[in-house]
């Protein structure tokens, strides 16, 4: 036994080496006819698209979706997926982008070679984004009928899919995993695709909307809290389409958020907008003109879900909202007329515990009073002291009749209410 071992080991090694070598060389490659390298140059499409963007469509497409370079500001391009039929008179909308944080320039390239990696490189050759699928057996790329761009192997398995990397939009059939493993993040503005301050995550089975704040994002919508119950099943939440009565009516749902349409609404998407609203757009592919309809708006008095005055981005950086409209700018000198430039007061450096000045705004509420537990029953002086102690506190909400106190790490919008004893104190220095 002992004598035969040394002779066997090299053979075993040779065997392992050969099988490893065979495995490496056997990795499938993209057939020559399906490889491409496209340069971002030349004429723009003459068709209109969302955000007044210009675009150049690329070779990857499927159904009513197509990969394209688009820009809203000169020489600053996104690689995105366009939704809408090429020949239609209606707008084409942007439902996904690869490189939100890193726009590319004229002459950037998108490359899909033998190794099966989809690579976006800027004009100087810098790699800006890729699917990270080199030498994993990818043999092709396509966009499925539902708008999911997939890289697949020879058995048809998806080794990468755009549905796993949502930006600000979910298409029908697309899911968000629980516990915030992936989330929707709004665009900064219509012309700026980089990540904005609003996000949607599925925390415990239902959608929660957050606005950025320090030290952590603050909830401004929680459907479980609103409906008083949660979905029974936990796990990824899918934006779904179904027809309860064989194509007489159609329903779209995302957890407890749902809407009904009168026509086939399978071409729909759910979007977190630059001002923090949650909307559904539905595309009617049978018509050429006015094919899009906004079939759902979350912060809308008409849908009776949430007043627009609870939408974090309703009145820009800071405003007073009454009957769904921005009506004023609460300043230390009193309320002035509302404009886009309304903003919280500028303050000097903060020292925790140092006494700050505040001004009072009467008869207002805030989304924090809806979705956050109060600090407890404390005097207004104690509430102020706690806000002084916390440099992230920009002001506080106080209900005089019940002595409830909420510290506010974000101000954004104050909703006018009838009760004069619901007040806000805004830190001004
Ligand atoms: C793009 O590349 C072409 C050459 O392929 C060059 O003529 C053109 O000037 C470049 N455009 C820009 C904006 O750099
Ligand atoms: C949403 O609301 C429910 C019910 O009030 C609550 O249990 C849950 O913690 C809330 N989620 C978040 C993230 O605030
Ligand atoms: C309903 O519409 C869907 C999508 O257009 C279609 O796939 C399905 O066959 C239709 N069902 C019936 C019963 O007509």
GROMACS .gro file of C-alpha atoms and ligand atoms in nm:
model
  471
    1UNK     CA    1   0.000   0.000   0.000
    2UNK     CA    2   0.254   0.254   0.124
    3UNK     CA    3   0.484   0.183  -0.167
    4UNK     CA    4   0.219   0.231  -0.433
    5UNK     CA    5   0.104   0.571  -0.309
    6UNK     CA    6   0.384   0.789  -0.449
    7UNK     CA    7   0.323   0.648  -0.795
    8UNK     CA    8  -0.050   0.722  -0.782
    9UNK     CA    9  -0.024   1.083  -0.668
   10UNK     CA   10   0.129   1.226  -0.987
   11UNK     CA   11  -0.131   1.045  -1.197
   12UNK     CA   12  -0.405   1.192  -0.981
   13UNK     CA   13  -0.252   1.537  -1.024
   14UNK     CA   14  -0.231   1.494  -1.397
   15UNK     CA   15  -0.592   1.390  -1.406
   16UNK     CA   16  -0.707   1.692  -1.202
   17UNK     CA   17  -0.493   1.922  -1.416
   18UNK     CA   18  -0.632   1.781  -1.741
   19UNK     CA   19  -0.993   1.799  -1.632
   20UNK     CA   20  -0.944   2.158  -1.511
   21UNK     CA   21  -0.784   2.247  -1.843
   22UNK     CA   22  -1.071   2.082  -2.030
   23UNK     CA   23  -1.325   2.275  -1.823
   24UNK     CA   24  -1.152   2.605  -1.893
   25UNK     CA   25  -1.128   2.553  -2.264
   26UNK     CA   26  -1.487   2.431  -2.280
   27UNK     CA   27  -1.637   2.765  -2.165
   28UNK     CA   28  -1.890   2.868  -2.425
   29UNK     CA   29  -1.831   3.176  -2.632
   30UNK     CA   30  -2.060   3.426  -2.797
   31UNK     CA   31  -2.096   3.333  -3.166
   32UNK     CA   32  -1.924   3.581  -3.398
   33UNK     CA   33  -2.252   3.701  -3.551
   34UNK     CA   34  -2.388   3.803  -3.210
   35UNK     CA   35  -2.089   4.007  -3.095
   36UNK     CA   36  -2.098   4.383  -3.137
   37UNK     CA   37  -1.915   4.704  -3.068
   38UNK     CA   38  -2.119   5.021  -3.107
   39UNK     CA   39  -1.986   5.374  -3.082
   40UNK     CA   40  -2.192   5.661  -2.942
   41UNK     CA   41  -2.179   5.887  -3.247
   42UNK     CA   42  -2.387   5.996  -3.545
   43UNK     CA   43  -2.743   6.116  -3.589
   44UNK     CA   44  -2.996   6.118  -3.308
   45UNK     CA   45  -3.332   5.950  -3.348
   46UNK     CA   46  -3.599   6.190  -3.469
   47UNK     CA   47  -3.856   6.045  -3.230
   48UNK     CA   48  -3.939   6.222  -2.908
   49UNK     CA   49  -3.850   6.071  -2.574
   50UNK     CA   50  -3.897   6.139  -2.205
   51UNK     CA   51  -3.700   6.422  -2.036
   52UNK     CA   52  -3.660   6.584  -2.383
   53UNK     CA   53  -3.370   6.345  -2.432
   54UNK     CA   54  -3.184   6.281  -2.756
   55UNK     CA   55  -3.101   5.922  -2.824
   56UNK     CA   56  -2.921   5.673  -3.044
   57UNK     CA   57  -3.078   5.328  -3.048
   58UNK     CA   58  -2.851   5.022  -3.032
   59UNK     CA   59  -2.870   4.666  -3.168
   60UNK     CA   60  -3.012   4.508  -2.852
   61UNK     CA   61  -3.393   4.515  -2.850
   62UNK     CA   62  -3.706   4.311  -2.795
   63UNK     CA   63  -4.077   4.380  -2.829
   64UNK     CA   64  -4.133   4.748  -2.743
   65UNK     CA   65  -3.795   4.787  -2.565
   66UNK     CA   66  -3.456   4.890  -2.696
   67UNK     CA   67  -3.111   4.964  -2.557
   68UNK     CA   68  -2.992   5.316  -2.641
   69UNK     CA   69  -2.753   5.595  -2.555
   70UNK     CA   70  -2.953   5.898  -2.444
   71UNK     CA   71  -2.867   6.242  -2.312
   72UNK     CA   72  -3.052   6.532  -2.155
   73UNK     CA   73  -2.748   6.757  -2.127
   74UNK     CA   74  -2.484   6.791  -2.400
   75UNK     CA   75  -2.213   6.526  -2.406
   76UNK     CA   76  -2.341   6.343  -2.096
   77UNK     CA   77  -2.496   6.009  -2.191
   78UNK     CA   78  -2.675   5.728  -2.015
   79UNK     CA   79  -2.686   5.374  -2.149
   80UNK     CA   80  -3.054   5.302  -2.097
   81UNK     CA   81  -3.356   5.094  -2.197
   82UNK     CA   82  -3.626   5.275  -2.389
   83UNK     CA   83  -3.991   5.170  -2.371
   84UNK     CA   84  -4.234   5.247  -2.654
   85UNK     CA   85  -4.268   5.141  -3.015
   86UNK     CA   86  -4.017   5.300  -3.250
   87UNK     CA   87  -4.275   5.410  -3.508
   88UNK     CA   88  -4.531   5.547  -3.260
   89UNK     CA   89  -4.618   5.916  -3.231
   90UNK     CA   90  -4.614   5.877  -2.854
   91UNK     CA   91  -4.325   5.946  -2.624
   92UNK     CA   92  -4.063   5.681  -2.551
   93UNK     CA   93  -3.981   5.646  -2.181
   94UNK     CA   94  -3.659   5.549  -2.003
   95UNK     CA   95  -3.713   5.253  -1.772
   96UNK     CA   96  -3.359   5.153  -1.679
   97UNK     CA   97  -3.004   5.291  -1.692
   98UNK     CA   98  -2.668   5.120  -1.656
   99UNK     CA   99  -2.443   5.408  -1.553
  100UNK     CA  100  -2.644   5.650  -1.336
  101UNK     CA  101  -2.342   5.781  -1.149
  102UNK     CA  102  -2.106   5.794  -1.442
  103UNK     CA  103  -2.239   5.948  -1.762
  104UNK     CA  104  -2.027   5.889  -2.074
  105UNK     CA  105  -1.933   6.116  -2.364
  106UNK     CA  106  -1.962   6.119  -2.742
  107UNK     CA  107  -1.763   5.826  -2.883
  108UNK     CA  108  -1.817   5.607  -2.577
  109UNK     CA  109  -1.855   5.242  -2.676
  110UNK     CA  110  -2.070   4.953  -2.574
  111UNK     CA  111  -1.902   4.622  -2.641
  112UNK     CA  112  -2.019   4.262  -2.631
  113UNK     CA  113  -1.736   4.027  -2.725
  114UNK     CA  114  -1.658   3.657  -2.734
  115UNK     CA  115  -1.620   3.638  -2.353
  116UNK     CA  116  -1.985   3.735  -2.295
  117UNK     CA  117  -1.923   4.052  -2.093
  118UNK     CA  118  -2.128   4.361  -2.180
  119UNK     CA  119  -1.894   4.655  -2.129
  120UNK     CA  120  -1.953   5.029  -2.140
  121UNK     CA  121  -1.636   5.229  -2.192
  122UNK     CA  122  -1.600   5.606  -2.216
  123UNK     CA  123  -1.445   5.780  -2.517
  124UNK     CA  124  -1.096   5.751  -2.363
  125UNK     CA  125  -1.139   5.377  -2.310
  126UNK     CA  126  -1.206   5.392  -1.934
  127UNK     CA  127  -1.443   5.111  -1.839
  128UNK     CA  128  -1.742   5.277  -1.672
  129UNK     CA  129  -1.972   4.981  -1.625
  130UNK     CA  130  -2.000   4.612  -1.714
  131UNK     CA  131  -2.220   4.315  -1.640
  132UNK     CA  132  -1.920   4.130  -1.492
  133UNK     CA  133  -1.998   3.815  -1.690
  134UNK     CA  134  -1.667   3.753  -1.870
  135UNK     CA  135  -1.597   3.381  -1.931
  136UNK     CA  136  -1.899   3.254  -1.744
  137UNK     CA  137  -2.059   3.081  -2.040
  138UNK     CA  138  -2.273   3.367  -2.179
  139UNK     CA  139  -2.366   3.296  -2.542
  140UNK     CA  140  -2.608   3.581  -2.612
  141UNK     CA  141  -2.795   3.894  -2.508
  142UNK     CA  142  -3.152   4.002  -2.568
  143UNK     CA  143  -3.437   4.203  -2.423
  144UNK     CA  144  -3.737   3.988  -2.329
  145UNK     CA  145  -4.096   4.087  -2.406
  146UNK     CA  146  -4.134   4.232  -2.054
  147UNK     CA  147  -3.831   4.462  -2.088
  148UNK     CA  148  -3.583   4.248  -1.893
  149UNK     CA  149  -3.242   4.260  -2.065
  150UNK     CA  150  -3.077   3.921  -2.015
  151UNK     CA  151  -2.740   3.760  -2.082
  152UNK     CA  152  -2.796   3.386  -2.118
  153UNK     CA  153  -2.595   3.068  -2.146
  154UNK     CA  154  -2.649   2.784  -2.392
  155UNK     CA  155  -2.908   2.621  -2.167
  156UNK     CA  156  -3.107   2.945  -2.166
  157UNK     CA  157  -3.023   3.031  -1.805
  158UNK     CA  158  -2.988   3.400  -1.722
  159UNK     CA  159  -2.640   3.476  -1.590
  160UNK     CA  160  -2.723   3.847  -1.565
  161UNK     CA  161  -3.052   4.037  -1.591
  162UNK     CA  162  -3.137   4.406  -1.574
  163UNK     CA  163  -3.438   4.318  -1.353
  164UNK     CA  164  -3.187   4.247  -1.072
  165UNK     CA  165  -3.055   4.606  -1.090
  166UNK     CA  166  -3.357   4.836  -1.073
  167UNK     CA  167  -3.297   5.211  -1.097
  168UNK     CA  168  -3.608   5.427  -1.038
  169UNK     CA  169  -3.857   5.206  -1.223
  170UNK     CA  170  -4.012   4.859  -1.193
  171UNK     CA  171  -4.161   4.689  -1.498
  172UNK     CA  172  -4.443   4.434  -1.476
  173UNK     CA  173  -4.294   4.109  -1.344
  174UNK     CA  174  -3.999   4.280  -1.179
  175UNK     CA  175  -3.945   4.233  -0.803
  176UNK     CA  176  -3.774   4.403  -0.515
  177UNK     CA  177  -3.622   4.175  -0.251
  178UNK     CA  178  -3.711   4.230   0.115
  179UNK     CA  179  -3.483   4.397   0.369
  180UNK     CA  180  -3.363   4.657   0.123
  181UNK     CA  181  -3.119   4.431  -0.068
  182UNK     CA  182  -3.224   4.630  -0.374
  183UNK     CA  183  -3.429   4.945  -0.387
  184UNK     CA  184  -3.563   5.206  -0.622
  185UNK     CA  185  -3.386   5.539  -0.602
  186UNK     CA  186  -3.537   5.846  -0.768
  187UNK     CA  187  -3.354   6.054  -1.028
  188UNK     CA  188  -3.212   6.380  -0.899
  189UNK     CA  189  -3.424   6.565  -1.155
  190UNK     CA  190  -3.577   6.514  -1.498
  191UNK     CA  191  -3.249   6.614  -1.658
  192UNK     CA  192  -3.018   6.442  -1.408
  193UNK     CA  193  -3.033   6.062  -1.388
  194UNK     CA  194  -2.794   6.038  -1.093
  195UNK     CA  195  -2.944   5.904  -0.766
  196UNK     CA  196  -3.170   6.151  -0.586
  197UNK     CA  197  -3.284   6.169  -0.223
  198UNK     CA  198  -3.594   5.945  -0.235
  199UNK     CA  199  -3.590   5.566  -0.217
  200UNK     CA  200  -3.834   5.278  -0.204
  201UNK     CA  201  -3.744   4.957  -0.022
  202UNK     CA  202  -3.943   4.650   0.077
  203UNK     CA  203  -3.864   4.613   0.446
  204UNK     CA  204  -4.114   4.372   0.592
  205UNK     CA  205  -4.319   4.269   0.291
  206UNK     CA  206  -4.461   4.604   0.189
  207UNK     CA  207  -4.322   4.914   0.020
  208UNK     CA  208  -4.173   5.189   0.236
  209UNK     CA  209  -4.070   5.529   0.099
  210UNK     CA  210  -3.771   5.710   0.248
  211UNK     CA  211  -3.620   6.054   0.216
  212UNK     CA  212  -3.247   6.094   0.281
  213UNK     CA  213  -3.162   6.250   0.615
  214UNK     CA  214  -2.881   6.237   0.868
  215UNK     CA  215  -2.796   6.000   1.034
  216UNK     CA  216  -3.038   5.773   0.844
  217UNK     CA  217  -3.322   5.800   0.590
  218UNK     CA  218  -3.669   5.892   0.723
  219UNK     CA  219  -3.995   5.716   0.629
  220UNK     CA  220  -4.252   5.933   0.452
  221UNK     CA  221  -4.482   5.654   0.340
  222UNK     CA  222  -4.551   5.310   0.488
  223UNK     CA  223  -4.841   5.115   0.338
  224UNK     CA  224  -4.861   4.873   0.632
  225UNK     CA  225  -4.909   5.166   0.863
  226UNK     CA  226  -5.172   5.317   0.633
  227UNK     CA  227  -5.382   5.012   0.569
  228UNK     CA  228  -5.342   4.880   0.921
  229UNK     CA  229  -5.234   4.536   0.798
  230UNK     CA  230  -4.957   4.374   0.602
  231UNK     CA  231  -4.950   4.124   0.318
  232UNK     CA  232  -4.941   3.775   0.458
  233UNK     CA  233  -4.658   3.645   0.243
  234UNK     CA  234  -4.308   3.770   0.312
  235UNK     CA  235  -4.039   3.768   0.045
  236UNK     CA  236  -3.970   3.961  -0.273
  237UNK     CA  237  -4.243   4.200  -0.376
  238UNK     CA  238  -4.336   4.188  -0.745
  239UNK     CA  239  -4.505   4.453  -0.956
  240UNK     CA  240  -4.782   4.234  -1.095
  241UNK     CA  241  -5.044   4.241  -1.365
  242UNK     CA  242  -5.353   4.026  -1.376
  243UNK     CA  243  -5.701   4.017  -1.515
  244UNK     CA  244  -5.952   3.891  -1.257
  245UNK     CA  245  -6.231   3.852  -1.514
  246UNK     CA  246  -6.063   3.738  -1.838
  247UNK     CA  247  -5.967   4.070  -1.989
  248UNK     CA  248  -6.271   4.279  -1.896
  249UNK     CA  249  -6.082   4.470  -1.629
  250UNK     CA  250  -5.712   4.465  -1.545
  251UNK     CA  251  -5.532   4.511  -1.221
  252UNK     CA  252  -5.181   4.621  -1.135
  253UNK     CA  253  -5.049   4.568  -0.787
  254UNK     CA  254  -4.741   4.617  -0.578
  255UNK     CA  255  -4.824   4.482  -0.236
  256UNK     CA  256  -5.114   4.678  -0.098
  257UNK     CA  257  -5.078   4.942  -0.368
  258UNK     CA  258  -5.312   4.859  -0.654
  259UNK     CA  259  -5.498   5.012  -0.944
  260UNK     CA  260  -5.756   4.895  -1.197
  261UNK     CA  261  -5.751   4.977  -1.568
  262UNK     CA  262  -6.007   4.922  -1.842
  263UNK     CA  263  -5.760   4.803  -2.103
  264UNK     CA  264  -5.480   4.552  -2.116
  265UNK     CA  265  -5.220   4.714  -1.894
  266UNK     CA  266  -4.941   4.457  -1.921
  267UNK     CA  267  -4.711   4.733  -2.051
  268UNK     CA  268  -4.696   4.933  -1.731
  269UNK     CA  269  -4.430   5.052  -1.496
  270UNK     CA  270  -4.409   5.175  -1.139
  271UNK     CA  271  -4.177   5.469  -1.081
  272UNK     CA  272  -4.038   5.671  -0.792
  273UNK     CA  273  -4.039   6.022  -0.940
  274UNK     CA  274  -3.775   6.294  -0.886
  275UNK     CA  275  -4.010   6.466  -0.635
  276UNK     CA  276  -4.070   6.147  -0.436
  277UNK     CA  277  -4.409   6.035  -0.569
  278UNK     CA  278  -4.494   5.679  -0.666
  279UNK     CA  279  -4.673   5.661  -1.001
  280UNK     CA  280  -4.779   5.396  -1.252
  281UNK     CA  281  -4.768   5.464  -1.625
  282UNK     CA  282  -4.951   5.232  -1.862
  283UNK     CA  283  -4.876   5.205  -2.233
  284UNK     CA  284  -5.149   5.109  -2.478
  285UNK     CA  285  -4.961   4.948  -2.766
  286UNK     CA  286  -5.271   4.944  -2.991
  287UNK     CA  287  -5.274   5.320  -3.039
  288UNK     CA  288  -5.008   5.545  -3.190
  289UNK     CA  289  -5.122   5.871  -3.042
  290UNK     CA  290  -5.144   5.937  -2.667
  291UNK     CA  291  -5.048   5.580  -2.587
  292UNK     CA  292  -4.941   5.662  -2.230
  293UNK     CA  293  -5.167   5.710  -1.934
  294UNK     CA  294  -5.073   5.780  -1.573
  295UNK     CA  295  -5.292   5.516  -1.413
  296UNK     CA  296  -5.188   5.567  -1.050
  297UNK     CA  297  -5.049   5.847  -0.833
  298UNK     CA  298  -4.979   5.777  -0.465
  299UNK     CA  299  -4.981   6.128  -0.321
  300UNK     CA  300  -5.307   6.249  -0.461
  301UNK     CA  301  -5.617   6.347  -0.267
  302UNK     CA  302  -5.828   6.180  -0.541
  303UNK     CA  303  -5.693   5.832  -0.475
  304UNK     CA  304  -5.763   5.888  -0.104
  305UNK     CA  305  -5.437   5.724  -0.008
  306UNK     CA  306  -5.219   6.015   0.089
  307UNK     CA  307  -5.249   6.388   0.060
  308UNK     CA  308  -4.983   6.544  -0.163
  309UNK     CA  309  -4.898   6.756   0.141
  310UNK     CA  310  -4.734   6.446   0.293
  311UNK     CA  311  -4.509   6.393  -0.010
  312UNK     CA  312  -4.156   6.476   0.100
  313UNK     CA  313  -4.071   6.655  -0.226
  314UNK     CA  314  -4.403   6.837  -0.271
  315UNK     CA  315  -4.280   7.190  -0.201
  316UNK     CA  316  -3.913   7.175  -0.291
  317UNK     CA  317  -3.661   7.209  -0.008
  318UNK     CA  318  -3.913   7.352   0.242
  319UNK     CA  319  -4.269   7.476   0.209
  320UNK     CA  320  -4.613   7.507   0.355
  321UNK     CA  321  -4.878   7.292   0.185
  322UNK     CA  322  -5.250   7.347   0.198
  323UNK     CA  323  -5.524   7.168   0.001
  324UNK     CA  324  -5.258   6.988  -0.207
  325UNK     CA  325  -5.086   7.315  -0.304
  326UNK     CA  326  -4.769   7.489  -0.192
  327UNK     CA  327  -4.894   7.811  -0.036
  328UNK     CA  328  -4.609   7.957   0.163
  329UNK     CA  329  -4.252   7.969   0.278
  330UNK     CA  330  -4.218   7.951   0.658
  331UNK     CA  331  -3.933   8.187   0.752
  332UNK     CA  332  -3.814   8.338   1.083
  333UNK     CA  333  -3.991   8.659   0.977
  334UNK     CA  334  -4.322   8.489   0.914
  335UNK     CA  335  -4.476   8.314   0.615
  336UNK     CA  336  -4.390   8.454   0.273
  337UNK     CA  337  -4.522   8.352  -0.070
  338UNK     CA  338  -4.403   8.015  -0.194
  339UNK     CA  339  -4.140   7.982  -0.464
  340UNK     CA  340  -3.897   7.714  -0.578
  341UNK     CA  341  -3.623   7.880  -0.377
  342UNK     CA  342  -3.795   7.828  -0.039
  343UNK     CA  343  -3.545   7.655   0.188
  344UNK     CA  344  -3.486   7.587   0.557
  345UNK     CA  345  -3.292   7.867   0.733
  346UNK     CA  346  -2.915   7.862   0.690
  347UNK     CA  347  -2.746   7.795   1.022
  348UNK     CA  348  -2.391   7.819   1.146
  349UNK     CA  349  -2.193   7.524   1.279
  350UNK     CA  350  -2.380   7.320   1.541
  351UNK     CA  351  -2.250   7.239   1.889
  352UNK     CA  352  -2.454   6.965   2.058
  353UNK     CA  353  -2.636   7.105   2.358
  354UNK     CA  354  -2.580   7.472   2.273
  355UNK     CA  355  -2.904   7.665   2.293
  356UNK     CA  356  -3.052   7.729   1.947
  357UNK     CA  357  -3.314   7.978   1.831
  358UNK     CA  358  -3.643   7.854   1.693
  359UNK     CA  359  -3.942   8.010   1.522
  360UNK     CA  360  -4.291   7.874   1.555
  361UNK     CA  361  -4.529   7.772   1.276
  362UNK     CA  362  -4.882   7.705   1.404
  363UNK     CA  363  -5.148   7.463   1.273
  364UNK     CA  364  -4.920   7.223   1.085
  365UNK     CA  365  -4.843   6.852   1.069
  366UNK     CA  366  -4.565   6.654   0.904
  367UNK     CA  367  -4.520   6.300   0.772
  368UNK     CA  368  -4.301   6.231   1.076
  369UNK     CA  369  -4.607   6.268   1.299
  370UNK     CA  370  -4.782   6.002   1.085
  371UNK     CA  371  -4.513   5.733   1.068
  372UNK     CA  372  -4.291   5.785   1.372
  373UNK     CA  373  -4.368   5.725   1.734
  374UNK     CA  374  -4.349   6.045   1.939
  375UNK     CA  375  -4.058   6.104   2.178
  376UNK     CA  376  -4.319   6.056   2.449
  377UNK     CA  377  -4.511   6.299   2.663
  378UNK     CA  378  -4.270   6.582   2.741
  379UNK     CA  379  -4.288   6.958   2.796
  380UNK     CA  380  -4.214   7.189   2.506
  381UNK     CA  381  -3.897   7.297   2.691
  382UNK     CA  382  -3.777   6.937   2.713
  383UNK     CA  383  -3.856   6.879   2.344
  384UNK     CA  384  -3.648   7.188   2.261
  385UNK     CA  385  -3.365   7.068   2.486
  386UNK     CA  386  -3.359   6.733   2.303
  387UNK     CA  387  -3.345   6.914   1.969
  388UNK     CA  388  -3.061   7.136   2.098
  389UNK     CA  389  -2.871   6.824   2.201
  390UNK     CA  390  -2.897   6.670   1.856
  391UNK     CA  391  -2.720   6.842   1.566
  392UNK     CA  392  -2.925   6.633   1.318
  393UNK     CA  393  -3.244   6.787   1.457
  394UNK     CA  394  -3.360   7.065   1.223
  395UNK     CA  395  -3.665   7.146   1.429
  396UNK     CA  396  -3.943   6.970   1.613
  397UNK     CA  397  -4.315   6.902   1.590
  398UNK     CA  398  -4.518   6.950   1.905
  399UNK     CA  399  -4.883   6.873   1.986
  400UNK     CA  400  -4.973   7.108   2.266
  401UNK     CA  401  -5.292   6.934   2.377
  402UNK     CA  402  -5.120   6.598   2.429
  403UNK     CA  403  -4.759   6.717   2.492
  404UNK     CA  404  -4.624   6.488   2.221
  405UNK     CA  405  -4.286   6.569   2.070
  406UNK     CA  406  -4.115   6.460   1.748
  407UNK     CA  407  -3.762   6.565   1.654
  408UNK     CA  408  -3.729   6.631   1.279
  409UNK     CA  409  -3.407   6.536   1.095
  410UNK     CA  410  -3.578   6.649   0.774
  411UNK     CA  411  -3.822   6.939   0.718
  412UNK     CA  412  -3.929   6.942   0.349
  413UNK     CA  413  -4.302   7.006   0.386
  414UNK     CA  414  -4.545   7.123   0.655
  415UNK     CA  415  -4.910   7.037   0.599
  416UNK     CA  416  -5.154   7.303   0.709
  417UNK     CA  417  -5.423   7.164   0.945
  418UNK     CA  418  -5.720   7.312   1.130
  419UNK     CA  419  -5.585   7.242   1.480
  420UNK     CA  420  -5.382   7.550   1.591
  421UNK     CA  421  -5.220   7.351   1.874
  422UNK     CA  422  -5.028   7.125   1.634
  423UNK     CA  423  -4.716   7.334   1.588
  424UNK     CA  424  -4.364   7.319   1.448
  425UNK     CA  425  -4.053   7.487   1.586
  426UNK     CA  426  -3.785   7.540   1.322
  427UNK     CA  427  -3.423   7.580   1.425
  428UNK     CA  428  -3.291   7.909   1.289
  429UNK     CA  429  -2.948   7.935   1.450
  430LIG     C1  430  -1.544   6.083  -3.234
  430LIG     O1  431  -1.453   6.003  -3.308
  430LIG     C2  432  -1.436   6.044  -3.444
  430LIG     C3  433  -1.339   5.948  -3.510
  430LIG     O2  434  -1.390   5.819  -3.504
  430LIG     C4  435  -1.385   6.186  -3.450
  430LIG     O3  436  -1.379   6.227  -3.585
  430LIG     C5  437  -1.478   6.278  -3.372
  430LIG     O4  438  -1.422   6.407  -3.367
  430LIG     C6  439  -1.497   6.227  -3.231
  430LIG     N1  440  -1.599   6.309  -3.166
  430LIG     C7  441  -1.576   6.370  -3.049
  430LIG     C8  442  -1.686   6.456  -2.995
  430LIG     O5  443  -1.472   6.357  -2.987
  431LIG     C1  444  -4.445   5.036   0.891
  431LIG     O1  445  -4.564   5.032   0.968
  431LIG     C2  446  -4.580   4.915   1.048
  431LIG     C3  447  -4.717   4.923   1.114
  431LIG     O2  448  -4.734   5.045   1.180
  431LIG     C4  449  -4.465   4.904   1.147
  431LIG     O3  450  -4.479   4.787   1.223
  431LIG     C5  451  -4.333   4.903   1.071
  431LIG     O4  452  -4.225   4.903   1.163
  431LIG     C6  453  -4.322   5.026   0.982
  431LIG     N1  454  -4.200   5.015   0.903
  431LIG     C7  455  -4.105   5.109   0.903
  431LIG     C8  456  -3.984   5.080   0.821
  431LIG     O5  457  -4.114   5.212   0.965
  432LIG     C1  458  -5.590   3.832  -2.179
  432LIG     O1  459  -5.485   3.916  -2.224
  432LIG     C2  460  -5.357   3.858  -2.216
  432LIG     C3  461  -5.254   3.962  -2.254
  432LIG     O2  462  -5.289   4.030  -2.370
  432LIG     C4  463  -5.350   3.735  -2.305
  432LIG     O3  464  -5.224   3.675  -2.294
  432LIG     C5  465  -5.458   3.637  -2.260
  432LIG     O4  466  -5.462   3.527  -2.347
  432LIG     C6  467  -5.596   3.704  -2.259
  432LIG     N1  468  -5.691   3.611  -2.199
  432LIG     C7  469  -5.809   3.586  -2.254
  432LIG     C8  470  -5.895   3.487  -2.181
  432LIG     O5  471  -5.848   3.638  -2.357
   0.00000   0.00000   0.00000
